[in-house]
Coordinates of C-alpha atoms in Angstrom, one line a residue:
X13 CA -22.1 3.7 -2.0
X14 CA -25.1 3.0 -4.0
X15 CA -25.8 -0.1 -1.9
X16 CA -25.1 1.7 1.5
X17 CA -27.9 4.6 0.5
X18 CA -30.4 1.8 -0.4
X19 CA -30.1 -0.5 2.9
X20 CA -30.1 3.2 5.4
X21 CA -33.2 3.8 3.0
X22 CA -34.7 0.4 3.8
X23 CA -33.6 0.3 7.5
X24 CA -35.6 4.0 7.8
X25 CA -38.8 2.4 6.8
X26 CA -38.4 -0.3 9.2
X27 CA -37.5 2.0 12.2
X28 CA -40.0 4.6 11.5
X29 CA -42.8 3.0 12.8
X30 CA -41.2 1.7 16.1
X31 CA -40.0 5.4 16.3
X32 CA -43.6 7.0 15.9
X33 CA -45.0 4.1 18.6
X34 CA -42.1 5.2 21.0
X35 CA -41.9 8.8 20.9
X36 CA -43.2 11.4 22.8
X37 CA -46.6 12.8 22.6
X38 CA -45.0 16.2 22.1
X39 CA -42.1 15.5 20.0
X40 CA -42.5 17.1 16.5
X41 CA -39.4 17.2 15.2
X42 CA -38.6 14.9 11.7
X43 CA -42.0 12.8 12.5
X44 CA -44.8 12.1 9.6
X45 CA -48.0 14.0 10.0
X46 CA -46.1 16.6 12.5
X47 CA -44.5 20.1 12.1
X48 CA -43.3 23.1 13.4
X49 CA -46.6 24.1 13.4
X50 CA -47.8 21.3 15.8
X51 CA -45.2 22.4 18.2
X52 CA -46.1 26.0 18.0
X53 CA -49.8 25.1 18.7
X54 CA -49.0 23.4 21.8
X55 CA -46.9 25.9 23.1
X56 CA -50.0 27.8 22.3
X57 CA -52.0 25.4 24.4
X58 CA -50.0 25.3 27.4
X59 CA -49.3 29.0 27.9
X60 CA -52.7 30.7 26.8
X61 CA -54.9 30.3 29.4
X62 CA -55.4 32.8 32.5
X63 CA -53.9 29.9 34.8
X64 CA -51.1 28.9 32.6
X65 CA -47.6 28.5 34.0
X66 CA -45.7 31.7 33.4
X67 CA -42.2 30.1 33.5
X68 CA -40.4 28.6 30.6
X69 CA -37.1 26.9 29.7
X70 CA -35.7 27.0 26.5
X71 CA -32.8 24.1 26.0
X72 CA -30.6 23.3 23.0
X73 CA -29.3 20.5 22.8
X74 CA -25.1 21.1 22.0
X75 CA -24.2 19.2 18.2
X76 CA -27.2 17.4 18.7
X77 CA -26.5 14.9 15.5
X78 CA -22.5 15.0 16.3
X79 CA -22.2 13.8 20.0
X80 CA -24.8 10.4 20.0
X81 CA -22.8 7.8 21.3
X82 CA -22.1 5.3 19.3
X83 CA -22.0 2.7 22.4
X84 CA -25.9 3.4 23.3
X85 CA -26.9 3.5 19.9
X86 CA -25.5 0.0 19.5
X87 CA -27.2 -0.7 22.8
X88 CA -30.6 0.5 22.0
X89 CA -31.5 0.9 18.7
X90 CA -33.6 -2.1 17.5
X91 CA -31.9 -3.1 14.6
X92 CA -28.6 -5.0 12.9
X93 CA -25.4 -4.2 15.1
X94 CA -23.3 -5.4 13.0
X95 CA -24.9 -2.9 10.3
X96 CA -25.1 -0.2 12.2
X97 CA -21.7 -0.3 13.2
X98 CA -20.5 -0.2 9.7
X99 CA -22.3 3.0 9.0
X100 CA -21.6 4.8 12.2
X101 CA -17.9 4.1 11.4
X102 CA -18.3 5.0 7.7
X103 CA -16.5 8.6 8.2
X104 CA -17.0 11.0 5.8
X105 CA -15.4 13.1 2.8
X106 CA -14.6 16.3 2.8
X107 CA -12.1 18.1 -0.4
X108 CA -11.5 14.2 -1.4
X109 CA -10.3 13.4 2.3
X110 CA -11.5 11.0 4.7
X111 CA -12.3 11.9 7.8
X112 CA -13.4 9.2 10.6
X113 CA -16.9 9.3 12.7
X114 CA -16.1 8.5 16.7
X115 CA -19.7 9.6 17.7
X116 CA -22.7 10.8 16.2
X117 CA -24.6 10.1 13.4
X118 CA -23.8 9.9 9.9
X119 CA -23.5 13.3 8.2
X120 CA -26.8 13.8 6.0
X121 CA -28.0 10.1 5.9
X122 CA -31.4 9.9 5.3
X123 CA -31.6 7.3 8.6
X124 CA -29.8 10.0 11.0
X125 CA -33.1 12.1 12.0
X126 CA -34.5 8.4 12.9
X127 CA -31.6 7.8 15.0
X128 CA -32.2 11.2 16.3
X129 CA -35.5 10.8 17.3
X130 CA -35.0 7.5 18.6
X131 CA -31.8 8.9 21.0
X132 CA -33.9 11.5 22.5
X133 CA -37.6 10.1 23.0
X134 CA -38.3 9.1 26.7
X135 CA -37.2 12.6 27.7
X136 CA -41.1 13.4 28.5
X137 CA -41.2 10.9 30.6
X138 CA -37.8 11.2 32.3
X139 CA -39.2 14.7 33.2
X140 CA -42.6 13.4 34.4
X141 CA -40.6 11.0 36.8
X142 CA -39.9 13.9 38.8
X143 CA -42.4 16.5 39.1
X144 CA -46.1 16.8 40.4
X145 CA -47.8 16.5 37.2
X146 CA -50.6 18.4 38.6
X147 CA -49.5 21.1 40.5
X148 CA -45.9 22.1 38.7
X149 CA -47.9 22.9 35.6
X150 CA -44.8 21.3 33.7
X151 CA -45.6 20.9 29.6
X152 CA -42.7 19.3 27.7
X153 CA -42.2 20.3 24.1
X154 CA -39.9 19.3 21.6
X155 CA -38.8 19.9 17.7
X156 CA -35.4 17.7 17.0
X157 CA -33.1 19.4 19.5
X158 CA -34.9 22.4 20.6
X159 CA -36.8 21.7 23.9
X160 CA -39.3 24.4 25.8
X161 CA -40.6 23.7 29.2
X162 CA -42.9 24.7 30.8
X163 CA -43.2 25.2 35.0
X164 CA -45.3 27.0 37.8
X165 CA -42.1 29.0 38.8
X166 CA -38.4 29.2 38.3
X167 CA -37.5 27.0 41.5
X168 CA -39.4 23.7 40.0
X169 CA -37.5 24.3 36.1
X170 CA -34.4 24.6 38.2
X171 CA -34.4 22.2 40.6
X172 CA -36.0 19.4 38.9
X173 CA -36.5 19.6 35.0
X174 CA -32.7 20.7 34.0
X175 CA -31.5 18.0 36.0
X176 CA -33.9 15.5 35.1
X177 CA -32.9 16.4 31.1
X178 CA -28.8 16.9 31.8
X179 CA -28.9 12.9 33.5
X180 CA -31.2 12.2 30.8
X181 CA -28.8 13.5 28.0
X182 CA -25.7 12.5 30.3
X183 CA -26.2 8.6 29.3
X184 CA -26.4 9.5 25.3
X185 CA -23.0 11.7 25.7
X186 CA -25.1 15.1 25.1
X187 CA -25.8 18.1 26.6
X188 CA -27.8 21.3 27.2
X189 CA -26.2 24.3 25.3
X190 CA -25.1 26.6 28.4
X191 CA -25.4 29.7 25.9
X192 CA -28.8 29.1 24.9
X193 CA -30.3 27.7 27.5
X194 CA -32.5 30.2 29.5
X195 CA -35.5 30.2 32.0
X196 CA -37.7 33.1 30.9
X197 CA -40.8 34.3 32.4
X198 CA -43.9 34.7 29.9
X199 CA -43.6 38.4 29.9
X200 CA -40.5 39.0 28.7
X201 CA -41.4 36.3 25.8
X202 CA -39.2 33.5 24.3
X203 CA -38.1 32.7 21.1
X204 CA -39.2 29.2 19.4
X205 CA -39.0 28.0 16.2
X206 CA -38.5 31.3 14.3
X207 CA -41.5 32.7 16.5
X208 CA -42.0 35.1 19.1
X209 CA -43.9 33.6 22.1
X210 CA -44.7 36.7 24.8
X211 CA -47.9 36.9 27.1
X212 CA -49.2 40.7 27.6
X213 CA -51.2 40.8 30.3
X214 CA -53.7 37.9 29.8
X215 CA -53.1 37.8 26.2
X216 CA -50.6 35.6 24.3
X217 CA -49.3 36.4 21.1
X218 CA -47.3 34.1 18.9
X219 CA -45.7 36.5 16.6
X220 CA -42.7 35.9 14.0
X221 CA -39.1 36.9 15.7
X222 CA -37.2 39.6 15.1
X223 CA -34.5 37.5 14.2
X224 CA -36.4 35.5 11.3
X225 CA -37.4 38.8 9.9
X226 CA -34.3 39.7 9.5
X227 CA -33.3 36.9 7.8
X228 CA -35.7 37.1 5.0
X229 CA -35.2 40.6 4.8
X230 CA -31.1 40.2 4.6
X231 CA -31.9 37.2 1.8
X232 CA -34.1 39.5 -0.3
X233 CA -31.8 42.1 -0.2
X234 CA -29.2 39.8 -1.2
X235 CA -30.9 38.5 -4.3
X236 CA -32.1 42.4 -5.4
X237 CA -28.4 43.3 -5.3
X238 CA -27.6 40.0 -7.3
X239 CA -30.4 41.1 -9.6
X240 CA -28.5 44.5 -10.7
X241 CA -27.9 43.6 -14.5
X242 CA -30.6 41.2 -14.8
X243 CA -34.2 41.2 -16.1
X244 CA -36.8 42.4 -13.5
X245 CA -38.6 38.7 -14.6
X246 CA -35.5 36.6 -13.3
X247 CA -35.6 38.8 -10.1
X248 CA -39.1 37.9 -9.6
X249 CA -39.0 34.1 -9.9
X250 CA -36.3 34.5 -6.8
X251 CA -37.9 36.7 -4.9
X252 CA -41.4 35.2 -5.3
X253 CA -40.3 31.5 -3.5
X254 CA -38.7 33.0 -0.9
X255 CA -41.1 35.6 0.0
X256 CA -44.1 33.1 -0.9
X257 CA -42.5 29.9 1.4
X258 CA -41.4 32.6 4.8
X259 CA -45.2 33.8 4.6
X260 CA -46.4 30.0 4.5
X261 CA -44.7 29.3 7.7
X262 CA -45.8 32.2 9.4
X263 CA -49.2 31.9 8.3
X264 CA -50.8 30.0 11.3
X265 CA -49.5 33.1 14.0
X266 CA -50.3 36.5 14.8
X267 CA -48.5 37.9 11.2
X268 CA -50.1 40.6 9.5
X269 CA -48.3 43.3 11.0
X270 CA -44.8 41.9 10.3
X271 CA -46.3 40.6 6.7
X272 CA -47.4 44.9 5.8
X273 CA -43.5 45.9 7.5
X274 CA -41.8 43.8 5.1
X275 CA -43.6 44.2 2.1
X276 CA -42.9 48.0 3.4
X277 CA -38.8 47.5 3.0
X278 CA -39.3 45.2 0.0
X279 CA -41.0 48.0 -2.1
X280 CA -38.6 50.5 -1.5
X281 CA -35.5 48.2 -2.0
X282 CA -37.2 47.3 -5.1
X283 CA -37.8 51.2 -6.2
X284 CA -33.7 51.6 -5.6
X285 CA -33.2 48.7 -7.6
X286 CA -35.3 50.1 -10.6
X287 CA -33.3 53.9 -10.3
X288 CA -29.9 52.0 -10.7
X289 CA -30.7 50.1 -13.6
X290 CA -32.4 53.1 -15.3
X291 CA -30.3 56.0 -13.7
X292 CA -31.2 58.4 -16.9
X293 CA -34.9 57.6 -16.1
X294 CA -37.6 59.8 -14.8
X295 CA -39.5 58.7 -11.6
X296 CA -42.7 58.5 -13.5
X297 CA -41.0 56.5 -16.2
X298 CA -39.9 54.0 -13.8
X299 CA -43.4 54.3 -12.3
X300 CA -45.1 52.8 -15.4
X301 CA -43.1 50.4 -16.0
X302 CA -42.2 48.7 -12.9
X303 CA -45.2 49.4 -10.2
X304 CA -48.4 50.2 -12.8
X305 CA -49.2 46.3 -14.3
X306 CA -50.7 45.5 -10.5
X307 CA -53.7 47.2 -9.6
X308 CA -52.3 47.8 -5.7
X309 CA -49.4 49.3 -7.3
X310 CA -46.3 46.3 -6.4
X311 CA -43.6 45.6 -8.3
X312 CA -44.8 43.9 -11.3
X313 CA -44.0 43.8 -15.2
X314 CA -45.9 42.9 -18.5
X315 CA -44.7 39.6 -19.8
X316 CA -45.5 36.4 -21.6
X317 CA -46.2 32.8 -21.0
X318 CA -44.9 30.0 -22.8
X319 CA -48.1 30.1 -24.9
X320 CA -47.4 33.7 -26.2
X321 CA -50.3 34.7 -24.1
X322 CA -49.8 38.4 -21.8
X323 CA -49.6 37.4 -18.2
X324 CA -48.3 40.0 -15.2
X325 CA -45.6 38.9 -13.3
X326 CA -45.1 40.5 -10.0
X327 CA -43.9 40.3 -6.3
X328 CA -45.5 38.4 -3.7
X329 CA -47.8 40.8 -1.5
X330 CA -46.9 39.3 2.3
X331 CA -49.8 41.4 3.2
X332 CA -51.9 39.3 0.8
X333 CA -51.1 36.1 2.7
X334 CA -54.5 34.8 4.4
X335 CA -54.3 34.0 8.0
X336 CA -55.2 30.5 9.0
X337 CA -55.5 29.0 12.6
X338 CA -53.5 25.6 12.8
X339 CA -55.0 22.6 14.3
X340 CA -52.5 20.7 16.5
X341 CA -52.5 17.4 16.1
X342 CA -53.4 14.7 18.8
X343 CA -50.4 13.9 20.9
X344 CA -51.4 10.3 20.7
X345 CA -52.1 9.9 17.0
X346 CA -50.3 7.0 15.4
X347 CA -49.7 7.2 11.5
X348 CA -48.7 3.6 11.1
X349 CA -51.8 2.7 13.3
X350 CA -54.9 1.5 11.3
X351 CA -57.3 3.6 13.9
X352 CA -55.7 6.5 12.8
X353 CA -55.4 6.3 9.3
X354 CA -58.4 7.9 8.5
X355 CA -57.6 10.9 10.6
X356 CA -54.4 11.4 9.1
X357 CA -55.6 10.9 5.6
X358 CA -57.9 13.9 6.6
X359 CA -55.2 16.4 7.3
X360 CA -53.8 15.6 4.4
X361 CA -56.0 18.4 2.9
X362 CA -54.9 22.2 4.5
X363 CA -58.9 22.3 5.0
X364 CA -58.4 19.5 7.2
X365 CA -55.9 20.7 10.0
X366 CA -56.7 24.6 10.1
X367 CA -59.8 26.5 11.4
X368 CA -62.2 27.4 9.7
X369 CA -63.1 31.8 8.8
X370 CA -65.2 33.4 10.9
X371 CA -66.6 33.0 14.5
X372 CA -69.3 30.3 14.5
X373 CA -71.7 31.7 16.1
X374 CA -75.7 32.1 16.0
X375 CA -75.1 35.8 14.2
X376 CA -72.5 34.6 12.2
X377 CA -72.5 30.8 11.3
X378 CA -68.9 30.5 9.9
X379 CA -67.8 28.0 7.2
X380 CA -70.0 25.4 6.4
X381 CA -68.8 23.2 4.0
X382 CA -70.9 19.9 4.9
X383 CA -74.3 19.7 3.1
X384 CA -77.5 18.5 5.2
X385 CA -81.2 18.1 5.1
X386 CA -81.8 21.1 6.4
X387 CA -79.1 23.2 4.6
X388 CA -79.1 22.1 0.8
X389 CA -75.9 21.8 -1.2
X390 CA -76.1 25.6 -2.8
X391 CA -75.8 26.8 0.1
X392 CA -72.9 24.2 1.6
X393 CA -70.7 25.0 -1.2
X394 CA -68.2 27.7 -0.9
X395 CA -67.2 28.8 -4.3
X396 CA -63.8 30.2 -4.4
X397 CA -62.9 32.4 -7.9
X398 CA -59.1 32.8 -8.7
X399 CA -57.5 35.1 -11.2
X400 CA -55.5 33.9 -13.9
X401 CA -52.4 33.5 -12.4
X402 CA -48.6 33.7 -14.0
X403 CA -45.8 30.9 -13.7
X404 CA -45.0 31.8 -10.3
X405 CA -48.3 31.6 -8.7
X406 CA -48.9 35.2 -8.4
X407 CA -53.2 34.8 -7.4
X408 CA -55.7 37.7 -7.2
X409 CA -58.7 36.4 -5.0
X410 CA -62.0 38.0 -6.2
X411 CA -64.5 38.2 -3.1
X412 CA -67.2 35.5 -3.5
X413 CA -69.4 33.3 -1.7
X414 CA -72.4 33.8 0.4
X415 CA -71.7 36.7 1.1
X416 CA -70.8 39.7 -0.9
X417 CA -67.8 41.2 -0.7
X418 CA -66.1 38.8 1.8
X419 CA -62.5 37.2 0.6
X420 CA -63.1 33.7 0.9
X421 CA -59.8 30.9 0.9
X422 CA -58.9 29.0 -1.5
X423 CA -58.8 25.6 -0.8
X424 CA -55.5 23.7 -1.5
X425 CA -56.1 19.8 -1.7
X426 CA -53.6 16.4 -2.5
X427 CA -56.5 15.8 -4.4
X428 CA -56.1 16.2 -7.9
X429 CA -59.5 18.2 -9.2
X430 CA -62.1 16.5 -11.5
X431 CA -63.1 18.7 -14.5
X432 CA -66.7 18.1 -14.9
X433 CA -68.5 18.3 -18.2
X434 CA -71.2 20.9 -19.1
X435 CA -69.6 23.4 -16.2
X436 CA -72.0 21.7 -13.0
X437 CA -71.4 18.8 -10.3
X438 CA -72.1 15.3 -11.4
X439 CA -74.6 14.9 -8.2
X440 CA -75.9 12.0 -9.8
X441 CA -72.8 10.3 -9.3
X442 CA -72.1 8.1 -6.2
X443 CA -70.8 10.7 -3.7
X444 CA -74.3 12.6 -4.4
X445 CA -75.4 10.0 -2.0
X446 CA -72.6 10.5 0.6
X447 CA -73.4 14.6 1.0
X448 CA -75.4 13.8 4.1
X449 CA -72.6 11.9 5.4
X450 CA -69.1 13.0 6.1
X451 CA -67.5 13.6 2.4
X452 CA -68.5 16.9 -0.1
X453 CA -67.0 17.9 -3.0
X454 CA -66.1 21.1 -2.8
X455 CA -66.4 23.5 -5.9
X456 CA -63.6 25.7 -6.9
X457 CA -64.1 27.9 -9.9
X458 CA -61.2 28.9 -12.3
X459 CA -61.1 31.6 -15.3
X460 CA -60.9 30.1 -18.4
X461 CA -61.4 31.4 -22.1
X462 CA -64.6 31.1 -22.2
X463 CA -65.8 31.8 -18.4
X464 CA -65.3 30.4 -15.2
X465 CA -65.1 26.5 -15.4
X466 CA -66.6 24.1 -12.6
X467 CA -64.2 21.8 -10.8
X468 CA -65.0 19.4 -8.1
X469 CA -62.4 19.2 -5.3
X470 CA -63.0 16.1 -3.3
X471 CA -61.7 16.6 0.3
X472 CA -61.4 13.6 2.4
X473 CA -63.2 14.3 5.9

């Protein structure tokens, strides 16, 4: 078994690369330097504008991973047929039985979202084959087996794109999910990737579904009622990644709304919570302890860290969560290409694939993070102060910067930081020379004992 794991391990990182040269420019799904948030931003880009098609086709591909044939598989993946053979015929255990594999792909090997990607890329093109590029307004868009489509009206995503994907899937042994696939129009909005996609009027929104915020509201709910009997601190640390993680995925899209709402039903689940485990308690009692320790008044306790040091422990504020435009990446962008190595090594950084605050603008300049001749370094610098912070990552940002009173982000970098000595940039270092050109080092302050401390944050650009 151990030997099977470590040649699909190997035979991944030699098919990787011919499945990023092959794929499609808008395929997303299980792909390095890609994500759902990629796939939301084009669906951005091909439905925002005034002139965008206003007809959509949302496709599912049935047991994606469970119906590949194994005959085209053998027939067109570049690799060892005897090898791949053996593992599509492996079978799997279930209860200590043995059940055999007639089609698909193995069940949780690390190669099968390879395979995956590798089955279903040429579907752009197969689609391209038959429309008028120009004047169907069709955009293809795919995340592993969910598929979007875009058309000019309902005649051209019926008459040529389904049947262009059904022959398409017809040849691997797939198909399109009759139940959930739909053609929509724009106005009555589609759902994609946990998001909301709906055009009102001229406007498109991108907003988190319905559906996904029920889901994190029925797993909170779940873990509070899991928590009766247990310390508020343990209910916290389950809450917080949860909470923390649904909020980073939504962050990119029109969420504040949704964030307040569920922060809303989260507070008073938490306040029933507190009553039952303190029935005998006054409201005010419960009050103080549970919802005073935060100055905004969330659910929060008094605790320690493994130091012995007081730290406050409390619930992740949604509301808190900083919006942050996402920057698509280039359809044609090549990880395992030299010529784009540089630009993936630059979103690497979250400064380097999201927009930056503020409208550019003569009146209001925006972020300016690069340094030049005629705008020194003090004033390139955006300084970011961050409150001690528990365990869990609870973080109070304190408005600084230019600008008084403005919340400015904190930067989040692969990076490790650089403490520098004496509490100010080394800029007679090396990369003082470089601030004219295309790197900075980026200064984030952090509380200490003593006072804030100077670190230098080196984003790649």
């Amino acid at each position: 078994m151990k030997y099977l794991s470590h040649s699909r391990s190997k035979a991944k990182r030699a098919l990787k690369p011919i499945a990023e040269t092959t794929g499609d420019r808008n395929s997303y799904g299980f792909r390095e330097g890609r994500s759902c948030a990629d796939a939301i931003g084009q669906a951005f880009c091909a439905l925002a504008k005034s002139y965008a098609p206003v007809w959509v086709l949302e496709g599912d591909i049935k047991s994606c991973f469970d119906r590949i044939s194994h005959k085209w598989l053998l027939a067109n993946i570049p690799m060892d047929a005897r090898i791949l053979r053996q593992w599509l015929a492996a079978g799997y255990l279930e209860k200590g039985r043995l059940f055999p594999t007639r089609e698909g792909t193995p069940q949780g090997g690390i190669v099968s979202p390879v395979l995956a990607n590798l089955t279903l890329d040429g579907m752009e093109k197969a689609i391209r084959s038959r429309i008028r590029i120009r004047r169907d307004q069709v955009n293809f868009i795919r995340y592993a087996d969910d598929v979007a489509v875009t058309g000019d009206s309902k005649e051209i995503l019926e008459q040529k794109v389904k049947p262009a994907v059904v022959e398409f899937l017809d040849k691997r042994a797939l198909a399109l999910s009759e139940e959930k696939t739909v053609i929509t129009h724009i106005t009555q909005g589609f759902n994609f990737l946990g998001q909301n996609v709906r055009k009102y009027g001229q406007k498109l929104l991108i907003k988190p579904s319905r559906q996904s915020v029920r889901s994190v509201l029925e797993k909170a709910r779940d873990h509070i009622k899991k928590g009766h009997g247990k310390k508020a601190e343990v209910l916290v640390r389950k809450l917080n990644p949860l909470l923390r993680g649904w909020a980073n995925y939504h962050r990119h899209v029109v969420s504040k709304r949704r964030f307040a709402s569920i922060d809303y039903h989260l507070h008073g689940l938490l306040r029933r919570w507190a009553r039952r485990e303190h029935p005998n308690k006054s409201a005010g009692w419960i009050r103080q302890r549970y919802f005073s320790a935060d100055a905004k008044g969330a659910f929060s306790i008094r605790t320690q860290d493994r130091k012995g040091q007081a730290q406050v422990l409390k619930v992740y504020r949604l509301a808190e969560t900083i919006i942050e435009r996402h920057i698509k990446v280039r359809g044609a962008a090549n990880p395992y290409d030299p010529a784009d190595t540089e630009y993936f090594e630059n979103r690497r950084c979250f400064a380097g694939r999201t927009y930056p605050l503020g409208n550019p603008g003569p009146s209001r300049p925006g972020r300016q993070l690069f340094p030049t001749a005629d705008r020194p370094l003090e004033q390139a610098i955006r300084c970011v102060a961050n409150s001690a912070h528990p365990v869990d990552g609870s973080v109070d940002r304190v408005a600084t910067g230019a600008h008084s009173g403005q919340r400015a982000r904190r930067e989040r970098c692969h990076h490790r930081p650089r403490r520098l000595s004496g509490g100010q940039p080394d800029l007679s270092s090396e990369r003082a020379a470089r601030f004219g050109g295309a790197r900075l080092g980026a200064v984030d302050y952090r509380p200490s004992v003593g006072g804030f401390q100077l670190q230098l944050l080196e984003l790649a650009y």
